[in-house]
XYZ file of C-alpha atoms in Angstrom:
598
model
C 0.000 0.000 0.000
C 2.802 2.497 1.257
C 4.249 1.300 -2.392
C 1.655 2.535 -4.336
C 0.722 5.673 -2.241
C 4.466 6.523 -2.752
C 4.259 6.300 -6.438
C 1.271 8.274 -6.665
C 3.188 11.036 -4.824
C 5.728 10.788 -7.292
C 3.449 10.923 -10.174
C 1.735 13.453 -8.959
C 4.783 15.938 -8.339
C 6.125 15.257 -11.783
C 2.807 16.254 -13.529
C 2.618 19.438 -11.397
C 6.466 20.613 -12.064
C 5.752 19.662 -15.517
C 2.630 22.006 -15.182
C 4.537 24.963 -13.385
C 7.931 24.329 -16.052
C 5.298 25.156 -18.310
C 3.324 28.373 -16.905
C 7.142 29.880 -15.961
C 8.164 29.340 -19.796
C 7.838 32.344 -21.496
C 10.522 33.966 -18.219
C 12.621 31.295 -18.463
C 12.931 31.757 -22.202
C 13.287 35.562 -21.497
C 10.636 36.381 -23.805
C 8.449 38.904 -23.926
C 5.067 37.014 -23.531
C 3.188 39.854 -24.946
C 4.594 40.363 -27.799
C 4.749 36.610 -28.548
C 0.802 36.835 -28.328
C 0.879 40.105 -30.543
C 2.054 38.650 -32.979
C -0.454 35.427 -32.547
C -3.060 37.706 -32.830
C -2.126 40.011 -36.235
C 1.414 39.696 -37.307
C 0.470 43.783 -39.068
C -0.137 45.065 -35.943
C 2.975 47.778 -34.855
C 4.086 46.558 -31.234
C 4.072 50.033 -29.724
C 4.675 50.674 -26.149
C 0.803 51.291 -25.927
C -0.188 48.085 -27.328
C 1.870 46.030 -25.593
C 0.995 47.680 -22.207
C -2.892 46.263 -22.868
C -1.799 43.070 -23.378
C -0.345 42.965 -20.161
C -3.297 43.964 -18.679
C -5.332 42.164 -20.438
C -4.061 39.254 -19.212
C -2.700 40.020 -16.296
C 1.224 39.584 -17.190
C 2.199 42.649 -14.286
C 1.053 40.446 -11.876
C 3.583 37.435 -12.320
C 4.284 34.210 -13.118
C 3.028 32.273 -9.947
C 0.113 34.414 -9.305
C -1.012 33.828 -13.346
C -0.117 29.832 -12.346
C -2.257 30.094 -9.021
C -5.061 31.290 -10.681
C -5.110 28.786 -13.237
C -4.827 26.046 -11.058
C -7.557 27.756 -8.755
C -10.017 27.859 -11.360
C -9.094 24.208 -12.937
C -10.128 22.883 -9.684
C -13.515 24.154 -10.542
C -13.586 22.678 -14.043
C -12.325 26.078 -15.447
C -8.999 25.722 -17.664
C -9.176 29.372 -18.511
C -9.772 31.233 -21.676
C -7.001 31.244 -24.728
C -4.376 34.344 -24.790
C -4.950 34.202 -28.290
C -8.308 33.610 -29.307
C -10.501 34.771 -26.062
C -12.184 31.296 -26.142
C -12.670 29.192 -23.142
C -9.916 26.311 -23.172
C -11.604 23.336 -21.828
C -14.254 23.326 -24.373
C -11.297 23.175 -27.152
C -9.034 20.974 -25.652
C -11.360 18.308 -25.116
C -12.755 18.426 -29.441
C -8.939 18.265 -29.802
C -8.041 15.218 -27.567
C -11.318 13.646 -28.984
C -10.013 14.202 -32.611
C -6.639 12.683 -31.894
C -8.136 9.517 -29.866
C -10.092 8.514 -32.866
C -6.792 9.205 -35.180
C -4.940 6.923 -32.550
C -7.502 4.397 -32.035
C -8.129 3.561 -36.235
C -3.743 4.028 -35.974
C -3.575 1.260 -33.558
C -5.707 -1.084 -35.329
C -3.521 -0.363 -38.214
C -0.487 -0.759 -36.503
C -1.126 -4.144 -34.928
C -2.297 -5.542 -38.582
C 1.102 -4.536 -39.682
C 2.636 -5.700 -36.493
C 0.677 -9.253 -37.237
C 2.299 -9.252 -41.279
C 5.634 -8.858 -39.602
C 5.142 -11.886 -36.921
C 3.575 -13.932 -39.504
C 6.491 -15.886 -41.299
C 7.721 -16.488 -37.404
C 4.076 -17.559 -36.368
C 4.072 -19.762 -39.123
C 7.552 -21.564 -38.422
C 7.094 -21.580 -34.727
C 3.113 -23.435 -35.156
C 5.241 -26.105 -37.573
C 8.086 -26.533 -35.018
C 10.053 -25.003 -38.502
C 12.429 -22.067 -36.464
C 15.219 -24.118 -35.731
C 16.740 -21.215 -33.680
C 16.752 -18.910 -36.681
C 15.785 -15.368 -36.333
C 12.808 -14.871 -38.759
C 11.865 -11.588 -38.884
C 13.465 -9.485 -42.294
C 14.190 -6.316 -42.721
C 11.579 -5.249 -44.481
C 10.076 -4.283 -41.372
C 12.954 -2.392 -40.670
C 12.590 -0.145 -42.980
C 9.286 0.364 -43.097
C 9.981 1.012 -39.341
C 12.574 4.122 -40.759
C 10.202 6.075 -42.940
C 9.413 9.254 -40.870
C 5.538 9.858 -40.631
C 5.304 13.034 -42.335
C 6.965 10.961 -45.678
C 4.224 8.772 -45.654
C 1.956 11.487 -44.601
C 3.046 13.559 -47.950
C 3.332 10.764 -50.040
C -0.549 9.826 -49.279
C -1.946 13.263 -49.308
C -0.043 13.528 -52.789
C -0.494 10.486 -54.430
C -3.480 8.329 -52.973
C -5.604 11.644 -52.417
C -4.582 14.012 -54.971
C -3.708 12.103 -58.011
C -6.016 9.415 -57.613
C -8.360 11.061 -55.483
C -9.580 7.834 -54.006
C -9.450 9.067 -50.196
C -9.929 12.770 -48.571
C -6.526 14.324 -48.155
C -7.744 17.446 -46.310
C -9.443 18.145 -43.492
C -11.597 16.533 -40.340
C -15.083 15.570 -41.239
C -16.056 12.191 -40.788
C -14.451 8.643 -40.647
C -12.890 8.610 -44.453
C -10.865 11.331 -43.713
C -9.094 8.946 -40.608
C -8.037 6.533 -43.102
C -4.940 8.377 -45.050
C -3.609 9.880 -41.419
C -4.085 6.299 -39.801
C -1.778 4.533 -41.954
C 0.983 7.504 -41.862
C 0.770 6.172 -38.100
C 0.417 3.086 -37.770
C 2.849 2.007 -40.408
C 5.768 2.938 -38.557
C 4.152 2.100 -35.632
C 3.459 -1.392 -36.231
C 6.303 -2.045 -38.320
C 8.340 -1.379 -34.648
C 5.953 -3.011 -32.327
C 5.553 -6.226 -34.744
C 9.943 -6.186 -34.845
C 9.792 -6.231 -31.122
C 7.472 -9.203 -30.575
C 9.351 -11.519 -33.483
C 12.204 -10.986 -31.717
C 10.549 -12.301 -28.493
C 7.931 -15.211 -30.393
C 11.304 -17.759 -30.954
C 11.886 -17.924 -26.948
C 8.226 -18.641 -26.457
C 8.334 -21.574 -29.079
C 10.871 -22.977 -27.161
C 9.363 -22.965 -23.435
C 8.450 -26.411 -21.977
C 4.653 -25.504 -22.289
C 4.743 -25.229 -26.114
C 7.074 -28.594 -26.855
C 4.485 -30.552 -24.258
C 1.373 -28.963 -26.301
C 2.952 -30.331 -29.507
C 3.661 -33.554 -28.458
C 0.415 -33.956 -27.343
C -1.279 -32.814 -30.897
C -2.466 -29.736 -30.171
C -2.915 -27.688 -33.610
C -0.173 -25.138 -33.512
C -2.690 -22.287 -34.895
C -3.462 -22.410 -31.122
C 0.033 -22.833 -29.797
C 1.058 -19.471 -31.589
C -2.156 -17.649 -30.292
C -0.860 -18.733 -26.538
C 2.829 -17.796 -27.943
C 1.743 -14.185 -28.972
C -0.205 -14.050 -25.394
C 2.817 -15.348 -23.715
C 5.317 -12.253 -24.944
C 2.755 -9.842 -24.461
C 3.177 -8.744 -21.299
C 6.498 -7.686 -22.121
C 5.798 -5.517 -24.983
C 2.258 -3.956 -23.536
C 4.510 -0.837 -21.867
C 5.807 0.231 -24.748
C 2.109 -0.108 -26.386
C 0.721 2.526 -23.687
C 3.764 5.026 -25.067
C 2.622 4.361 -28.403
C -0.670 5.312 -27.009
C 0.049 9.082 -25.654
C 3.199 9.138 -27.972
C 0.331 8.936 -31.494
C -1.999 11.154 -29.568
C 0.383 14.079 -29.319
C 2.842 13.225 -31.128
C 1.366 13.315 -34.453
C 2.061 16.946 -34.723
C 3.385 16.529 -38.544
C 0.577 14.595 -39.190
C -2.051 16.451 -38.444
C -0.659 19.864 -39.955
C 0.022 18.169 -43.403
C -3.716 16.732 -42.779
C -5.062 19.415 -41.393
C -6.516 17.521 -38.698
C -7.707 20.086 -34.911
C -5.627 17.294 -33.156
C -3.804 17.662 -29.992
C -1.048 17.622 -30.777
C -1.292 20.214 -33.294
C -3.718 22.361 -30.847
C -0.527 21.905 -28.189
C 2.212 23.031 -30.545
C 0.409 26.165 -31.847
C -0.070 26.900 -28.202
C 3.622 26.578 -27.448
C 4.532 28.651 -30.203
C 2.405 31.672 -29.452
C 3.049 31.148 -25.607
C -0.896 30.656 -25.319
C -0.092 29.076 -21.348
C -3.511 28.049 -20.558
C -4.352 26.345 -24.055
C -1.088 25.077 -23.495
C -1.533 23.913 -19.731
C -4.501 22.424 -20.017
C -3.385 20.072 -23.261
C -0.315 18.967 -21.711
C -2.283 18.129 -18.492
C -4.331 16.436 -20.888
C -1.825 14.571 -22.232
C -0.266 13.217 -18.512
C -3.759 11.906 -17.625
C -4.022 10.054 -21.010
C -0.383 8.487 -20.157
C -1.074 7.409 -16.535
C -4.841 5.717 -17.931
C -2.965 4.171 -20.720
C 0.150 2.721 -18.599
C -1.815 1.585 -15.860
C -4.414 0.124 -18.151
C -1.443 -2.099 -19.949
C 0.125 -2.907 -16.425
C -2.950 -4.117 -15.494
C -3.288 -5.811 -18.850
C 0.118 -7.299 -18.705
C -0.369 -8.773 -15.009
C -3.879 -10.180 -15.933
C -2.049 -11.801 -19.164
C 0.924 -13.572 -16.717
C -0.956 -14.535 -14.457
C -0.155 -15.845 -10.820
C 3.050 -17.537 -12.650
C 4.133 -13.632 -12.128
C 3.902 -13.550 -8.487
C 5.291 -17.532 -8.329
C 8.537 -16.979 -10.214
C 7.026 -19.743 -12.367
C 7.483 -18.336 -16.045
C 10.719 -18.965 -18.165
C 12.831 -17.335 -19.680
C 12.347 -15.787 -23.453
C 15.584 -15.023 -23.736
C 17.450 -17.736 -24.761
C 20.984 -17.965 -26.686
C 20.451 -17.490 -30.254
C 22.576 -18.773 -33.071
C 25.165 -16.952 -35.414
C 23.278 -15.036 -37.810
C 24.407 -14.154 -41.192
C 26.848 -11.139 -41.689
C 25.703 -10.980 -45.290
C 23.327 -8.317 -44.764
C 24.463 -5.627 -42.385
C 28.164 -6.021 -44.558
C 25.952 -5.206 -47.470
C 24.056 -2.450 -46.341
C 26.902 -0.748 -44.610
C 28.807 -1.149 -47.600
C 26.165 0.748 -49.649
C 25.603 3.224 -47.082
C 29.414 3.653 -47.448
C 29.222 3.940 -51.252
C 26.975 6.752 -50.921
C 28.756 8.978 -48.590
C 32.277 8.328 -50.540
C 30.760 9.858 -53.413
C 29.279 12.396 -52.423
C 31.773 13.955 -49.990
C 34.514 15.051 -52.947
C 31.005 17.200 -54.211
C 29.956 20.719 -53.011
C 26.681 20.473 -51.712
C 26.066 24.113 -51.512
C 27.022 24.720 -55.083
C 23.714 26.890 -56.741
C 22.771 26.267 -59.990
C 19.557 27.941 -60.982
C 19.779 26.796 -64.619
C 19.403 22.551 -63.625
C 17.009 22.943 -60.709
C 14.821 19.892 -59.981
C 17.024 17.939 -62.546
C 16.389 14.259 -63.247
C 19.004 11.950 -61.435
C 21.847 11.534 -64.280
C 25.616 10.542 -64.651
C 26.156 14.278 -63.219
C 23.827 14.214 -60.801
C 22.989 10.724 -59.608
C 20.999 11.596 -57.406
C 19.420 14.687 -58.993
C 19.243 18.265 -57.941
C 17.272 19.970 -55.618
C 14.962 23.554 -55.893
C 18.510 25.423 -55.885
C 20.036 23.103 -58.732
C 22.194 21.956 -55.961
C 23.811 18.537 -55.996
C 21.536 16.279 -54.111
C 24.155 13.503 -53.915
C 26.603 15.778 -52.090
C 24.742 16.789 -49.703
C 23.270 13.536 -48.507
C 27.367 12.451 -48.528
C 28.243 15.502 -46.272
C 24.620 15.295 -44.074
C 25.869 11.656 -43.347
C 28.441 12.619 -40.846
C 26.580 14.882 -38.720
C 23.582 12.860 -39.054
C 25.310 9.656 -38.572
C 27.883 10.038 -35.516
C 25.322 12.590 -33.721
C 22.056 9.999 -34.013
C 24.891 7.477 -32.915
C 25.946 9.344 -30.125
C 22.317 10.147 -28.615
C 21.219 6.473 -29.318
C 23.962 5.394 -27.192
C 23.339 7.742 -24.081
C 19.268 6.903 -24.065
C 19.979 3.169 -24.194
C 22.398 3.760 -21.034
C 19.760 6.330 -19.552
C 16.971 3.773 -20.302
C 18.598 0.604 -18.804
C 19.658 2.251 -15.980
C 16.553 3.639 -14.716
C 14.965 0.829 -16.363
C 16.432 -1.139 -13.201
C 14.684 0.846 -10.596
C 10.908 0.794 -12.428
C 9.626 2.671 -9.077
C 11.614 5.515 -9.866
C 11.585 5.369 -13.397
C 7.837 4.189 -14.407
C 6.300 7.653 -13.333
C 8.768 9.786 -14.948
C 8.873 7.392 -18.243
C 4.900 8.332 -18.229
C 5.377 12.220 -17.915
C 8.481 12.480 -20.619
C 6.527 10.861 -22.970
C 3.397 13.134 -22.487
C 5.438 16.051 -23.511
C 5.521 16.331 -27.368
C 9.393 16.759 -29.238
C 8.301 20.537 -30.096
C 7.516 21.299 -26.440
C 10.506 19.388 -24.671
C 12.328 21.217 -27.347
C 11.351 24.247 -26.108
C 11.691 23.391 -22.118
C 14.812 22.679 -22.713
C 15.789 25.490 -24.594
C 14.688 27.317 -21.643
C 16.892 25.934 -19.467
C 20.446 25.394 -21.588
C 19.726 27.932 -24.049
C 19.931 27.729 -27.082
C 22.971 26.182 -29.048
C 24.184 23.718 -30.968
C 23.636 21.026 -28.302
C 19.668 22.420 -28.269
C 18.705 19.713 -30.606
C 20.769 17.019 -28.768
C 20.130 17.558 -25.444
C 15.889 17.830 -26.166
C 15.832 14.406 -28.076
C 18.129 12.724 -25.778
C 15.691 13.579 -22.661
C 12.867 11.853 -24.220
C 14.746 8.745 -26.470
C 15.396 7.091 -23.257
C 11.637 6.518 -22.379
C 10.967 3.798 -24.434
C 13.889 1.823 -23.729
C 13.571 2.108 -19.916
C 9.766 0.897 -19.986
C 11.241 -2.231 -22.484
C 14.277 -2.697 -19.704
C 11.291 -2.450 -16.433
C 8.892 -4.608 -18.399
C 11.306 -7.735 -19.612
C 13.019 -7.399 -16.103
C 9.585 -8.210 -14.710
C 9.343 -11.391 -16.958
C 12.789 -12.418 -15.998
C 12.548 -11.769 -12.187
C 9.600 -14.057 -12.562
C 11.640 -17.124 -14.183
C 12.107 -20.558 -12.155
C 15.800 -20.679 -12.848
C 15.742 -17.212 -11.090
C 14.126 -18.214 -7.978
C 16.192 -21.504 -7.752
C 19.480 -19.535 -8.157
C 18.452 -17.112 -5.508
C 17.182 -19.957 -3.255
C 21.089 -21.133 -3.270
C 22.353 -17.926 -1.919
C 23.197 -15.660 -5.002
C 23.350 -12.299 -4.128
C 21.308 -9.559 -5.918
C 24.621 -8.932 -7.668
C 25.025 -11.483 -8.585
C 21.607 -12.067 -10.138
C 22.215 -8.976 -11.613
C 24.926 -9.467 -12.984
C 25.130 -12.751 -14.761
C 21.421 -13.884 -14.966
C 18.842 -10.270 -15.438
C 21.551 -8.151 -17.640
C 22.865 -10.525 -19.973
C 18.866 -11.699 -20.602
C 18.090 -7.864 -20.673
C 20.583 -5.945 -22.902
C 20.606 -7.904 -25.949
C 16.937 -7.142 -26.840
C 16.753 -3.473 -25.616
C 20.111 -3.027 -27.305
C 18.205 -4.215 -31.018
C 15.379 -1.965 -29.461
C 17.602 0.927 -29.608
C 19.453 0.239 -32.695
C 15.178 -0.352 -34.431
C 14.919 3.400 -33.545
C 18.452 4.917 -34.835
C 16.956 6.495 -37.904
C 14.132 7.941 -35.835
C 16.697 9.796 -33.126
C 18.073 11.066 -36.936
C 14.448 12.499 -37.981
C 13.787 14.010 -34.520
C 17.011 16.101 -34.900
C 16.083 17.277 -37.890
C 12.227 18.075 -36.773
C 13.416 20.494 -34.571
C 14.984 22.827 -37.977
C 10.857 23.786 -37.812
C 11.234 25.589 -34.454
C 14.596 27.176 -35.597
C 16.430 24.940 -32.628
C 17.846 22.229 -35.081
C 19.723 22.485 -38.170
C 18.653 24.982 -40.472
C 19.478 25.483 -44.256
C 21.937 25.368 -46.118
C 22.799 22.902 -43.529
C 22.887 19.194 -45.913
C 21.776 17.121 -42.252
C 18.994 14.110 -43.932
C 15.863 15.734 -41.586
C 16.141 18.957 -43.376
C 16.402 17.944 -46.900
C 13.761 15.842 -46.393
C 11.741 18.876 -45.062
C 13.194 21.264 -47.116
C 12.364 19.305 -50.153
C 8.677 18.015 -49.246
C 6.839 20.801 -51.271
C 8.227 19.183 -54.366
C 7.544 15.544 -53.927
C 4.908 15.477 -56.314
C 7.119 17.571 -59.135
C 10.470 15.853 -58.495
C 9.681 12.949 -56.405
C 13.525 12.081 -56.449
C 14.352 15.051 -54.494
C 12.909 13.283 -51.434
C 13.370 9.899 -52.234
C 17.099 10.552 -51.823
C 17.198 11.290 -47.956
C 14.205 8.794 -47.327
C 15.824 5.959 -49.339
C 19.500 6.700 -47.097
C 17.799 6.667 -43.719
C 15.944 3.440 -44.829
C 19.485 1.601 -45.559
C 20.301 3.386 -42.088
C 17.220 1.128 -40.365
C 17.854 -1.281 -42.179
C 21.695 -1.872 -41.313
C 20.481 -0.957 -37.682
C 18.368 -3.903 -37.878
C 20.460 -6.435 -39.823
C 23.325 -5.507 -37.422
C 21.069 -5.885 -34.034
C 20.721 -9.083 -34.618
C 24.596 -10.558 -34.150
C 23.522 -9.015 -30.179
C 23.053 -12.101 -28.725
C 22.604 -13.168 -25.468
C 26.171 -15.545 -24.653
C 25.475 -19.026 -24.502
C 24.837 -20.698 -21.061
C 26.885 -23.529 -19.644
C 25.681 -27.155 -20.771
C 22.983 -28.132 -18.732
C 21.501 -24.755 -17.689
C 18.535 -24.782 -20.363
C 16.832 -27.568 -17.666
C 16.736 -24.902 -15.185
C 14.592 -23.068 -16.820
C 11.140 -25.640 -17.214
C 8.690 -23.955 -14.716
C 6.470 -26.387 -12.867
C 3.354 -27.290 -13.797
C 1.240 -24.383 -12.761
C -2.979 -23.132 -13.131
C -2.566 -20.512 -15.291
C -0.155 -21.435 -17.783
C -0.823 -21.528 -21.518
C -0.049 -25.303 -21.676
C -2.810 -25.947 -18.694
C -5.362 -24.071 -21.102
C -4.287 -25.715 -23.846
C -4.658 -29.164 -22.563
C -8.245 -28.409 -20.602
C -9.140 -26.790 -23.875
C -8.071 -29.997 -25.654
């Protein structure tokens, strides 16, 4: 009880600085919060001395920070979020068409994502029912790259192509359930090309438990074996499906601009950009609530799903050494990724040439020109290096972050919840309030949210693995929590958070470049892959080339990220160890259903 009561504390002082980071940012910025809402209001207007001194009364600005935050919180207690800076309205009214907007975008995203998630598993599902996998890793990399494609790509290349040119779907605004359908899949095709990676690289270890060689030897049909197998790694993977929960609601900022779609997210950015605080309060706040409902609800889910075997120490482990895998693939990739950047570094990727703008790629220009007739192939050679070692760099610190405070899920659960509630554009902004703004701006704002993920991966499979029989027998002989630590929960842990982290390398690359938008990341002429993707997006349906360059690199980049994941292995255990890890025979496990079902 103390437990929980604690954690609520926790949670609940997290949400409120979050809250109060929020209402102090346009002084911590050192911004002049009336003139930010000026210009909101009519960019024509002159900001004279006059007119800015009736803003601040207007809204009260003399008064202060705290007493502004008081009041808001005063009146939210009563149901009253305020009424926008900008527009006059009342705020709760808004927010809450907003929220509802992006739930039904997430909700049709979701089902998306887990039909794409189910293509991915299905070769493995398929093996594993026939007793085919032999140890071999099944899922491709087709997946992978899939996984790569930013959402605003897909986004554009929808809008353009299925709703322009063919005109077979809306592409523009928010009026009944067709237009969901063309925003949905710029979601959930990412989305479920990483969740659907995740479980394949869990479904092998399930194949092999105890439960699922007794249910074939006893006849079982192995279409049911795989449904238990899929139940079986759920509980690992449902924390990361409340992220994707909050992280689609308001983090589909691109989305919904390039859609046109009165989403949250969108609603949340605009706010943050013309300092609107109580538009901006009251969606964040709305976005923390939606995270705690959604986390608890797949804790819940995820105990429910293991059962009592949870609180026995009577599951096994899914984490089993895997084989050599080929070195084909990653060689391959990296060597092409390689190719690329050789060739284009001896070219000058700022060189202007108005006369072959939006050229065709050619033996000049293999990859084509750009708006500005510049050399497209140069600059995705000299974006590579800042791109490359910098997306490294931060993958490397969130995967320490994330395992770390992955290990102490008390600590780390709440806060996971609350990061992930804060859209890139506004934890790009929070944290240019505090360091300033610089060249490490972009670094340090996608390195305080990257780690989120991986730490709810880390708390979740350290559950599972705390719950193993081998566990419990090794710490009924005396081992230390070390020692547990140390040679049984790590070396089960890392490998697949490790491939976690190295699925969403080209991702840390696109949220560097997202932040060019707010002027916080890099900005033209600067070649970095984000910006040439965004800088050449208005032309995708002219000279589709122009952005099939950058998108067709960072794809290679996921897909070398995946290919090379998975030589992480777990190291091979000592002959004899694999016994240890049959659970007894226990109520809820999937072989006792399967045989009473039988």
């Amino acid at each position: 009880m103390r437990q929980h009561v604690a954690a609520l504390l926790w949670r609940t002082a997290l949400a409120a600085g979050l809250v109060c980071g929020i209402g102090l940012l346009p002084w911590l910025t050192r911004t002049d919060p009336a003139l930010t809402v000026l210009k909101a209001r009519s960019a024509e207007r002159d900001p004279t001395p006059e007119v800015l001194a009736d803003i601040r009364d207007q809204l009260g600005l003399d008064s202060g920070p705290l007493h502004l935050l008081g009041q808001w919180l005063s009146g939210l207690a009563h149901g009253d979020a305020g009424h926008s800076w900008i527009s006059g309205g009342e705020v709760l009214p808004g927010v809450l068409r907003a929220l509802g907007a992006s739930l039904l975008l997430m909700t049709v995203a979701l089902g998306i994502a887990a039909v794409v998630a189910a293509l991915v598993c299905a070769r493995t599902l398929h093996l594993g029912a026939r007793r085919r996998l032999d140890g071999r890793r099944a899922g491709g990399t087709g997946s992978a790259v899939l996984a790569a494609l930013p959402e605003f790509l897909v986004a554009s290349v929808l809008a353009t192509v299925v709703g322009v040119q063919l005109g077979w779907l809306p592409a523009l605004g928010w009026y009944g359930p067709q237009w969901t359908v063309l925003p949905a899949l710029a979601l959930g095709l990412p989305a479920g090309a990483v969740l659907g990676r995740l479980l394949d690289d869990l479904l092998p270890g399930a194949f092999d438990e105890p439960w699922a060689l007794a249910s074939a030897a006893r006849g079982i049909p192995g279409r049911r074996i795989a449904r238990h197998a899929v139940r079986r790694c759920l509980p690992a993977l449902l924390p990361n499906l409340g992220l994707f929960v909050v992280g689609l609601t308001g983090g589909a900022v691109a989305v919904e601009q390039i859609f046109d779609i009165p989403g949250l997210g969108r609603t949340t950015l605009q706010a943050a950009l013309a300092q609107d605080l109580p538009v901006l309060q009251a969606g964040t706040l709305a976005l923390i609530l939606l995270g705690a409902v959604a986390t608890g609800a797949c804790r819940l889910a995820a105990r429910l799903l293991a059962g009592p075997a949870l609180r026995d120490g009577a599951l096994s482990t899914l984490h089993r050494p895997a084989p050599p895998t080929r070195r084909v693939q990653p060689v391959v990739h990296g060597a092409v990724l390689a190719a690329v950047v050789a060739l284009g570094l001896p070219r000058d990727p700022l060189a202007l040439n108005t006369g072959e703008r939006l050229e065709e790629p050619s033996l000049a220009h293999p990859f084509g020109t750009d708006a500005l007739g510049r050399d497209l192939l140069a600059r995705v050679g000299h974006g590579a290096l800042d791109t490359l070692l910098l997306a490294l760099a931060i993958s490397a610190a969130a995967l320490c972050a994330g395992v770390l405070l992955g290990l102490l899920p008390r600590l780390s659960g709440p806060l996971v919840d609350t990061v992930n509630a804060v859209p890139a554009a506004l934890g790009a902004l929070l944290v240019t309030a505090v360091a300033g703004s610089g060249a490490t701006t972009p670094a340090l704002a996608v390195t305080a949210v990257a780690w989120a993920p991986l730490a709810a991966h880390t708390s979740a499979l350290l559950a599972q693995e705390r719950a193993t029989a081998h566990l419990t027998a090794t710490r009924g002989l005396g081992a230390s929590r070390w020692y547990l630590l140390r040679h049984e929960l790590l070396p089960a842990v890392l490998p697949p958070v490790t491939r976690h982290a190295l699925l969403r390398l080209p991702g840390v690359a696109l949220a560097l470049a997202s932040l060019g938008f707010l002027g916080l990341g890099a900005q033209p002429p600067s070649p970095e892959w984000g910006a040439l993707l965004a800088e050449n997006q208005p032309y995708a349906e002219r000279a589709p080339w122009a952005v099939l360059a950058p998108a067709c690199v960072l794809a290679l980049l996921g897909a070398l990220a995946v290919t090379a994941a998975g030589g992480v292995r777990r190291p091979g255990r000592r002959r004899g160890d694999r016994t240890s890890d049959a659970p007894p025979a226990h109520p809820s496990s999937p072989a006792k259903e399967l045989v009473g079902a039988r």
